[in-house]
Coordinates of C-alpha atoms in Angstrom, one line a residue:
M1 CA -87.5 88.7 -39.4
R2 CA -85.9 85.6 -38.4
S3 CA -85.9 82.5 -40.6
A4 CA -85.0 78.9 -39.3
R5 CA -88.5 78.7 -40.0
F6 CA -89.5 81.7 -38.0
R7 CA -86.5 83.9 -38.2
R8 CA -88.7 86.3 -40.0
T9 CA -90.8 87.0 -37.0
R10 CA -90.5 85.0 -33.9
R11 CA -93.5 82.9 -33.3
A12 CA -94.9 83.3 -29.8
S13 CA -94.7 80.1 -27.8
A14 CA -94.9 79.2 -24.2
V15 CA -91.6 79.3 -22.5
T16 CA -90.7 75.8 -21.5
L17 CA -88.4 74.4 -19.0
V18 CA -84.8 74.3 -20.2
S19 CA -83.2 70.9 -20.4
V20 CA -79.4 70.5 -20.3
L21 CA -77.0 68.1 -21.9
T22 CA -73.7 68.2 -19.9
L23 CA -70.5 66.5 -19.6
T24 CA -70.3 68.1 -16.1
A25 CA -73.1 69.4 -14.0
L26 CA -74.6 72.7 -15.2
A27 CA -74.4 75.7 -12.9
A28 CA -77.2 78.1 -12.3
C29 CA -79.1 79.1 -15.5
G30 CA -77.1 81.7 -17.4
A31 CA -74.1 81.6 -15.0
S32 CA -70.6 81.7 -16.5
S33 CA -67.7 79.9 -14.8
D34 CA -65.4 82.8 -15.9
N35 CA -64.5 85.7 -13.8
G36 CA -64.5 88.1 -16.7
S37 CA -60.8 88.8 -16.6
G38 CA -60.4 88.5 -20.3
G39 CA -57.6 85.9 -19.9
S40 CA -57.9 82.1 -19.6
E41 CA -59.8 80.7 -16.6
D42 CA -56.7 80.7 -14.5
G43 CA -56.3 84.4 -15.2
A44 CA -53.4 84.1 -17.5
P45 CA -53.4 86.4 -20.6
S46 CA -54.2 85.0 -24.0
D47 CA -53.5 86.4 -27.4
P48 CA -56.8 86.6 -29.3
A49 CA -55.2 85.9 -32.7
A50 CA -53.3 82.8 -31.4
P51 CA -54.9 79.4 -31.9
L52 CA -56.6 77.7 -29.0
D53 CA -54.2 75.5 -27.1
P54 CA -55.7 72.0 -27.1
K55 CA -54.7 71.6 -23.5
T56 CA -56.9 74.6 -22.5
K57 CA -59.5 73.7 -19.9
V58 CA -62.8 75.6 -20.1
T59 CA -66.5 75.0 -19.9
L60 CA -68.9 76.5 -22.5
T61 CA -72.6 76.9 -22.1
I62 CA -74.3 76.9 -25.6
D63 CA -77.8 77.9 -26.6
C64 CA -80.2 75.9 -28.7
M65 CA -79.0 72.3 -28.4
P66 CA -81.7 70.3 -30.2
P67 CA -84.4 69.0 -27.7
A68 CA -85.0 65.3 -27.2
A69 CA -88.0 65.5 -29.5
K70 CA -85.6 66.2 -32.4
A71 CA -83.8 62.9 -32.0
A72 CA -81.8 63.0 -35.2
E73 CA -80.6 66.6 -34.7
L74 CA -79.7 65.8 -31.1
K75 CA -77.7 62.7 -32.2
E76 CA -75.8 64.9 -34.6
W77 CA -75.1 67.5 -31.9
K78 CA -73.7 64.8 -29.6
A79 CA -71.5 63.4 -32.4
D80 CA -70.2 66.9 -33.2
V81 CA -69.3 67.4 -29.5
A82 CA -67.4 64.1 -29.5
T83 CA -65.5 65.2 -32.7
F84 CA -64.7 68.5 -31.1
N85 CA -63.4 66.9 -28.0
K86 CA -61.0 64.8 -30.0
T87 CA -59.1 68.0 -30.7
Y88 CA -60.0 69.9 -27.5
P89 CA -60.5 67.2 -24.8
N90 CA -60.5 69.7 -22.0
V91 CA -63.3 71.9 -23.3
T92 CA -66.6 70.9 -21.8
I93 CA -69.7 71.7 -23.9
E94 CA -72.9 72.2 -21.9
G95 CA -75.7 72.5 -24.3
R96 CA -79.1 74.0 -23.5
S97 CA -82.3 73.1 -25.2
T98 CA -85.8 74.5 -25.1
A99 CA -88.7 72.1 -25.9
G100 CA -90.5 74.8 -27.8
Q101 CA -89.0 77.7 -29.8
C102 CA -85.3 78.3 -29.1
L103 CA -85.9 82.0 -28.5
E104 CA -89.0 84.1 -28.0
P105 CA -88.9 87.9 -27.6
P106 CA -89.8 88.4 -23.9
R107 CA -87.5 85.7 -22.7
F108 CA -84.6 86.9 -25.0
T109 CA -85.0 90.5 -23.8
A110 CA -85.1 89.5 -20.1
M111 CA -82.1 87.3 -20.6
L112 CA -80.1 90.1 -22.1
K113 CA -81.1 92.6 -19.4
A114 CA -80.2 90.1 -16.6
R115 CA -77.0 89.2 -18.4
S116 CA -78.0 85.5 -18.0
Q117 CA -77.3 84.5 -21.6
P118 CA -75.1 81.4 -22.1
D119 CA -71.5 81.9 -23.2
V120 CA -72.6 81.2 -26.8
F121 CA -76.1 82.4 -27.5
Y122 CA -78.4 82.3 -30.5
T123 CA -79.8 85.4 -32.1
Y124 CA -81.3 86.6 -35.4
F125 CA -79.4 89.1 -37.6
T126 CA -81.9 91.7 -36.6
D127 CA -81.1 91.3 -32.9
L128 CA -77.7 92.9 -33.1
P129 CA -78.8 96.4 -32.1
Q130 CA -80.7 95.1 -29.1
V131 CA -77.8 92.9 -28.0
L132 CA -75.3 95.8 -28.3
D133 CA -77.7 98.2 -26.5
N134 CA -77.5 95.7 -23.6
D135 CA -73.8 95.4 -23.9
G136 CA -74.3 91.7 -24.3
A137 CA -71.9 90.5 -27.0
A138 CA -68.1 90.3 -27.2
D139 CA -66.3 91.9 -30.1
I140 CA -64.8 88.8 -31.7
T141 CA -63.0 90.6 -34.6
A142 CA -59.5 89.7 -33.4
Y143 CA -60.5 86.0 -32.8
V144 CA -61.9 85.3 -36.2
N145 CA -59.2 84.7 -38.8
D146 CA -58.1 82.3 -41.5
T147 CA -56.7 80.0 -38.8
S148 CA -59.7 79.8 -36.5
V149 CA -62.2 79.8 -39.4
P150 CA -60.3 78.4 -42.4
A151 CA -63.3 79.0 -44.8
L152 CA -63.7 82.6 -43.7
K153 CA -62.7 84.0 -47.1
D154 CA -65.6 82.0 -48.7
I155 CA -68.3 83.3 -46.4
D156 CA -70.6 85.9 -48.2
P157 CA -69.4 89.3 -46.9
N158 CA -72.9 90.6 -46.9
V159 CA -73.9 87.9 -44.4
L160 CA -70.9 88.7 -42.2
G161 CA -71.8 92.4 -42.6
S162 CA -75.1 91.7 -40.9
L163 CA -73.2 90.8 -37.8
K164 CA -70.9 93.9 -37.7
Q165 CA -71.3 97.3 -36.3
D166 CA -68.6 100.1 -36.8
G167 CA -66.4 97.5 -38.5
K168 CA -66.4 95.2 -35.5
L169 CA -67.7 91.5 -35.7
Y170 CA -70.1 90.3 -33.1
G171 CA -71.3 87.0 -34.4
L172 CA -70.9 84.1 -36.7
P173 CA -73.7 82.9 -39.0
T174 CA -75.5 79.6 -38.7
S175 CA -78.0 80.1 -41.5
N176 CA -79.2 82.7 -44.0
Y177 CA -82.1 83.1 -46.3
T178 CA -83.4 85.2 -49.2
M179 CA -87.0 85.2 -50.1
G180 CA -88.4 83.9 -53.3
L181 CA -91.7 82.7 -54.8
L182 CA -92.7 79.3 -53.5
I183 CA -95.1 77.4 -55.8
N184 CA -97.3 74.3 -55.7
R185 CA -96.2 72.4 -58.8
R186 CA -99.3 70.2 -58.9
L187 CA -101.7 73.2 -59.0
F188 CA -99.5 74.9 -61.6
Q189 CA -99.8 71.8 -63.9
Q190 CA -103.5 71.6 -63.3
A191 CA -103.9 75.2 -64.3
G192 CA -101.9 74.7 -67.5
L193 CA -98.9 76.6 -66.2
D194 CA -95.2 75.5 -66.4
P195 CA -94.0 74.7 -62.9
D196 CA -90.4 74.9 -64.1
S197 CA -90.9 78.5 -65.0
P198 CA -92.5 80.3 -62.0
P199 CA -93.7 83.9 -62.6
R200 CA -90.8 86.4 -62.7
T201 CA -92.9 89.7 -62.6
W202 CA -95.8 90.8 -60.5
E203 CA -97.9 91.0 -63.6
E204 CA -97.1 87.3 -64.3
V205 CA -98.0 86.5 -60.7
R206 CA -101.4 88.1 -61.1
A207 CA -102.1 86.3 -64.3
A208 CA -101.0 82.9 -62.9
A209 CA -103.0 83.5 -59.7
K210 CA -106.2 84.0 -61.7
K211 CA -105.7 80.7 -63.6
I212 CA -105.0 78.8 -60.4
A213 CA -108.0 80.2 -58.6
G214 CA -110.1 79.3 -61.6
L215 CA -109.6 75.6 -60.6
G216 CA -112.3 76.2 -58.0
N217 CA -112.8 74.0 -54.9
G218 CA -111.6 76.7 -52.6
V219 CA -108.2 77.0 -54.3
A220 CA -106.5 80.4 -54.0
G221 CA -103.9 81.5 -56.6
Y222 CA -101.8 83.7 -54.4
G223 CA -101.6 84.1 -50.6
E224 CA -100.5 86.9 -48.3
Y225 CA -100.0 87.6 -44.6
S226 CA -101.7 90.5 -42.8
A227 CA -101.3 89.7 -39.1
G228 CA -98.7 89.0 -36.4
N229 CA -96.1 91.3 -38.0
T230 CA -95.9 89.0 -41.0
G231 CA -98.0 91.3 -43.2
G232 CA -95.5 94.1 -42.7
W233 CA -92.6 91.7 -43.3
H234 CA -94.1 90.7 -46.7
F235 CA -95.0 94.3 -47.6
T236 CA -91.3 95.1 -47.1
A237 CA -90.2 92.2 -49.3
A238 CA -92.6 93.4 -52.1
M239 CA -91.2 96.9 -51.8
Y240 CA -87.6 95.6 -52.1
S241 CA -88.6 93.5 -55.1
L242 CA -89.5 96.7 -57.0
G243 CA -86.4 98.6 -56.0
G244 CA -88.1 100.4 -53.1
D245 CA -87.6 100.5 -49.4
V246 CA -89.7 101.0 -46.2
V247 CA -87.2 103.1 -44.3
D248 CA -84.8 105.6 -45.9
A249 CA -81.0 105.4 -45.9
S250 CA -80.8 107.6 -42.8
G251 CA -82.9 105.1 -40.8
K252 CA -85.0 108.0 -39.6
K253 CA -87.9 108.3 -42.0
A254 CA -90.5 106.0 -43.6
A255 CA -89.9 105.5 -47.4
F256 CA -93.0 103.6 -48.6
N257 CA -95.7 106.3 -49.0
N258 CA -94.9 106.8 -52.6
E259 CA -95.7 105.4 -56.1
L260 CA -93.9 102.1 -55.4
G261 CA -95.9 101.6 -52.2
R262 CA -99.1 102.4 -54.0
Q263 CA -98.1 99.9 -56.7
V264 CA -97.6 97.1 -54.2
A265 CA -100.9 98.0 -52.5
K266 CA -102.9 98.3 -55.7
N267 CA -101.6 95.0 -57.1
L268 CA -102.8 93.2 -54.0
R269 CA -106.2 94.9 -54.0
A270 CA -106.6 93.9 -57.7
M271 CA -105.8 90.3 -57.0
R272 CA -108.0 90.2 -53.8
W273 CA -111.1 92.1 -55.0
E274 CA -111.0 92.3 -58.9
D275 CA -109.6 88.8 -59.6
D276 CA -110.8 87.0 -56.5
S277 CA -107.6 85.0 -56.7
M278 CA -106.5 85.3 -53.0
G279 CA -109.2 83.4 -51.2
K280 CA -111.9 84.7 -48.8
T281 CA -110.0 84.0 -45.6
Q282 CA -107.6 86.8 -44.6
L283 CA -105.7 88.1 -41.5
L284 CA -103.3 85.2 -42.0
K285 CA -100.0 84.8 -40.2
W286 CA -97.0 82.5 -40.4
G287 CA -98.1 78.9 -40.6
D288 CA -101.4 79.6 -42.3
L289 CA -100.1 79.8 -45.9
Q290 CA -97.9 76.8 -45.3
K291 CA -100.9 74.7 -44.4
Q292 CA -102.8 75.9 -47.4
I293 CA -100.1 75.2 -50.0
A294 CA -99.3 71.9 -48.3
T295 CA -102.9 70.7 -48.8
D296 CA -103.1 71.9 -52.4
K297 CA -105.3 74.9 -51.6
L298 CA -102.8 77.6 -52.5
G299 CA -100.8 78.1 -55.7
M300 CA -98.0 80.4 -54.5
F301 CA -96.7 82.9 -51.9
L302 CA -93.5 84.6 -50.9
A303 CA -91.3 82.4 -48.7
A304 CA -87.8 81.3 -47.7
P305 CA -86.7 77.9 -48.9
D306 CA -86.7 76.3 -45.4
D307 CA -90.5 76.6 -45.4
I308 CA -90.4 73.5 -47.7
A309 CA -88.6 71.4 -45.1
Y310 CA -91.1 72.5 -42.4
M311 CA -94.1 71.6 -44.6
V312 CA -92.7 68.1 -45.3
Q313 CA -91.5 67.4 -41.8
Q314 CA -94.4 68.9 -39.8
L315 CA -97.3 68.9 -42.2
G316 CA -96.8 65.7 -44.1
A317 CA -96.3 67.3 -47.6
K318 CA -94.1 65.9 -50.3
Y319 CA -91.0 67.6 -51.5
E320 CA -91.8 67.0 -55.2
N321 CA -94.9 69.1 -54.9
F322 CA -93.0 72.3 -54.4
G323 CA -90.8 74.6 -56.5
M324 CA -89.3 78.0 -56.2
G325 CA -88.4 81.0 -58.4
P326 CA -86.8 84.3 -57.5
I327 CA -88.9 87.0 -56.0
P328 CA -91.0 88.7 -58.7
G329 CA -89.5 92.0 -59.9
E330 CA -86.0 90.8 -58.9
R331 CA -84.6 94.3 -58.0
A332 CA -83.8 93.1 -54.5
T333 CA -85.1 90.6 -52.0
L334 CA -85.4 90.6 -48.2
A335 CA -82.6 88.7 -46.6
G336 CA -82.0 87.5 -43.1
G337 CA -80.7 84.7 -41.0
N338 CA -79.6 83.5 -37.6
N339 CA -76.3 83.3 -35.8
Y340 CA -74.5 82.8 -32.6
M341 CA -72.9 85.6 -30.5
I342 CA -70.5 85.2 -27.6
K343 CA -71.2 86.7 -24.2
K344 CA -69.2 89.8 -23.4
G345 CA -66.9 89.5 -20.4
I346 CA -66.0 85.8 -20.6
S347 CA -62.3 84.8 -20.9
S348 CA -60.2 85.0 -24.0
D349 CA -59.8 81.2 -24.0
K350 CA -63.5 80.7 -23.7
I351 CA -64.0 83.0 -26.8
K352 CA -61.4 80.9 -28.7
A353 CA -63.2 77.7 -27.7
A354 CA -66.5 79.2 -28.8
V355 CA -65.1 80.2 -32.2
A356 CA -63.6 76.7 -32.6
W357 CA -66.9 75.1 -31.8
L358 CA -68.9 77.3 -34.2
N359 CA -66.3 76.7 -36.9
L360 CA -66.8 72.9 -36.6
K361 CA -70.6 73.0 -36.2
N362 CA -71.6 75.7 -38.6
L363 CA -68.8 77.0 -40.8
S364 CA -67.0 73.9 -42.2
V365 CA -67.9 72.5 -45.6
G366 CA -68.5 68.8 -45.2
K367 CA -68.7 68.9 -41.4
G368 CA -71.3 69.7 -38.8
Q369 CA -74.4 71.1 -40.4
F370 CA -72.9 70.8 -43.8
D371 CA -72.2 67.0 -43.5
W372 CA -74.9 66.2 -46.1
A373 CA -74.1 62.5 -46.2
R374 CA -74.8 62.2 -42.5
T375 CA -77.9 64.4 -42.8
K376 CA -79.3 62.1 -45.4
Q377 CA -78.5 59.0 -43.4
D378 CA -80.2 60.5 -40.3
G379 CA -83.4 61.1 -42.3
L380 CA -83.2 64.8 -42.4
P381 CA -83.8 67.0 -45.5
V382 CA -80.9 67.6 -48.0
G383 CA -81.3 69.8 -51.1
V384 CA -83.1 72.9 -49.7
P385 CA -81.3 75.8 -51.4
Q386 CA -80.4 77.5 -48.2
P387 CA -78.4 78.1 -46.0
N388 CA -76.2 79.2 -48.8
F389 CA -73.7 81.7 -47.6
W390 CA -70.7 80.1 -49.3
L391 CA -68.7 81.6 -52.2
N392 CA -65.9 80.4 -54.4
G393 CA -64.6 76.9 -53.9
S394 CA -66.6 76.2 -50.8
K395 CA -69.8 76.9 -52.7
A396 CA -68.9 74.6 -55.5
T397 CA -68.0 71.8 -53.1
D398 CA -71.1 72.3 -50.9
D399 CA -73.5 72.6 -53.9
A400 CA -72.1 69.3 -55.3
A401 CA -72.6 67.5 -52.0
R402 CA -76.1 68.7 -51.7
V403 CA -77.0 67.4 -55.1
E404 CA -75.2 64.1 -54.5
H405 CA -77.1 63.4 -51.2
A406 CA -80.3 65.2 -52.0
T407 CA -83.5 63.8 -50.5
M408 CA -85.7 66.0 -52.8
P409 CA -85.8 67.0 -56.5
V410 CA -83.3 69.9 -56.5
A411 CA -84.2 70.6 -60.1
N412 CA -87.5 72.1 -58.7
F413 CA -85.5 75.0 -57.3
K414 CA -83.3 75.5 -60.3
T415 CA -84.9 78.8 -61.3
F416 CA -84.4 80.2 -57.8
M417 CA -80.8 79.0 -57.7
D418 CA -79.9 80.1 -61.2
N419 CA -81.3 83.6 -60.8
P420 CA -80.0 84.9 -57.4
V421 CA -81.4 88.3 -56.4
A422 CA -79.4 90.6 -54.2
G423 CA -80.4 90.3 -50.6
K424 CA -81.3 93.4 -48.6
A425 CA -81.4 93.6 -44.8
E426 CA -84.5 94.2 -42.8
P427 CA -85.2 97.8 -41.8
P428 CA -84.3 99.2 -38.4
K429 CA -86.8 98.4 -35.7
A430 CA -88.1 95.8 -38.0
Q431 CA -90.7 94.2 -35.8
E432 CA -92.2 97.6 -34.8
V433 CA -92.3 98.7 -38.4
Y434 CA -93.8 95.4 -39.5
K435 CA -96.5 95.7 -36.9
V436 CA -97.5 99.1 -38.3
L437 CA -97.5 97.8 -41.9
D438 CA -99.7 94.9 -40.9
N439 CA -102.5 97.5 -40.9
V440 CA -101.8 98.4 -44.5
M441 CA -102.0 94.8 -45.5
S442 CA -105.1 93.9 -43.5
G443 CA -106.8 97.1 -44.6
I444 CA -106.3 96.2 -48.3
L445 CA -107.2 92.5 -47.9
T446 CA -110.3 92.8 -45.7
N447 CA -111.9 96.0 -47.0
K448 CA -112.8 96.3 -50.7
D449 CA -113.2 100.1 -50.3
A450 CA -110.1 100.7 -48.3
D451 CA -108.4 104.1 -49.0
I452 CA -104.9 103.1 -50.0
D453 CA -103.5 106.6 -49.8
K454 CA -104.9 107.0 -46.3
L455 CA -103.6 103.6 -45.2
L456 CA -100.1 104.5 -46.4
S457 CA -100.2 108.0 -45.0
T458 CA -101.3 106.8 -41.5
A459 CA -98.6 104.1 -41.6
E460 CA -96.0 106.6 -42.6
S461 CA -96.7 108.8 -39.6
Q462 CA -96.7 105.8 -37.2
V463 CA -93.4 104.4 -38.6
N464 CA -91.8 107.9 -38.3
Q465 CA -92.9 107.9 -34.6
V466 CA -91.3 104.4 -34.1
L467 CA -88.1 105.5 -35.7
A468 CA -87.9 108.7 -33.7
T469 CA -88.3 106.8 -30.4
G470 CA -85.1 105.7 -28.6

C-alpha cells in the first residue's frame, strides 16, 4: 500500500478540479507536445546515455505539484523550478496539482487507459504491474546513469528493484517506508513502561498493551485496522514480522493459512477478548488509529514514520509525544513507497529532461526534498526517519543534516533507526488480497467466538481466486 501518508492504501477522495502552474499555457489535460518519435521535439535523434543539452527546448507536464493549500510545499516547488531553469533555461515545467489526494484509484486507472497521464506521473511502487499492463511507462534504463543521477550508486537497490521488471527500470523513487511500531510516549510513561525501549516481540506488545489499557478512561493499549483494505495490509505486515508471507514465491497461491497465520490471528484475539486491551470500537481504517494515538487514547500500533508528521500537521499533536521501534518479531517488515514514471512515447529529450528534474527534486542530497535547512525554515517537519533510501556516504551526509535541522526529538526514533528490519514488498494484487484479509481481521476483532481456522480457510480460497484471475 502506498505511503506519503496513504501510500499503503489509497484513501478515497472526491476527484477535484486540476489546477496548473505553467510557464506557458497548458494544453488539454494529459496531452503531450511530443509526436512520439523518440527523438527531440524537432525529430532529431538523441543518444539516451548522453547528457541533456542545456539548449534543448522541451515542455514537461508533471504530476502532483503541491496545491495552493500547501503554501510552503508549493513555494519550494517553484524555487526548485527556478533552480532547474538556471541549468536548463529552455525546459518549461508545467506542474499539475489536485486539491485533494494526488491520485485515487478510479482516476488513475482511467488516466492510464486513456493514455492521458502527464509526461512525468506519480505512482506507488505497487502500481508498476498496472502501468505496464497499460503500456504506460517508458523504459528509462538507458537514461539513468552516474551522470544523469550522480547519487545513483547510493540509492538502496531494493528500492530501485521495486521499480524494475525483467531488469528494466521504469521509475525513480520519491519516498520509501518500512513499517515499525509507533508508540505514545506519554501513555508508556504513565503505565510504567520505558518509552525509549518499545516492545520488540509480540509477547512484549501484548504485555505492554495490558498495562496501558489498565490506565482506564477509554485508553486502548494496542490498535488495529480491519476495514478499507487496511486490515489486510496490517495482517500482511504481521505475517512478514514473523517470517511468513501471504502469497507464495510463485505469486499464484495464498500462503497464510498455516501456523504463522494462526499465530497472528490468535494473538490479536487474545489481546481483543482476553486482555480487553484493544478497545471496544473496531472496524477501523486509516486515520482512525492516528486520531486515537494523537489524543492519548491509544498506546501503540503498526505504522510508517510519516504518520507522525501527519498527526502533528493535521491533528495538532506534538512530535515529542511519539516514538518508534522496529516491527515486533523483526524477521521482515512491509516496505513500500512512491515514485515517478515517465510516459511511454515521449521524445528522448523529454525523458532526459524528466530524469534531470527528478534528480534535482528527489534524488540529490542537500537539494530539493532533501534540503533540510530550507525545509526547517519553511516550517515543515525535519527528523522523520523516512524517506531513507540512501546508502554509503549519501546516507551519512543526509542523516547528519536531518539531525542538525531537526524540528522534532530524533532520539525518540533511535530504536527504530538503530535496528533496521529488512523490507519486503507488498504481495501481487495487493489491494485485492488486502480486501479479502480485511474479513479475517474484522472477524477476529468483532466476534469473540470467531472460528479462526474457518476465517483463514475461506480467505485462502478467495485469495487463490484473486491470484488466478487475469
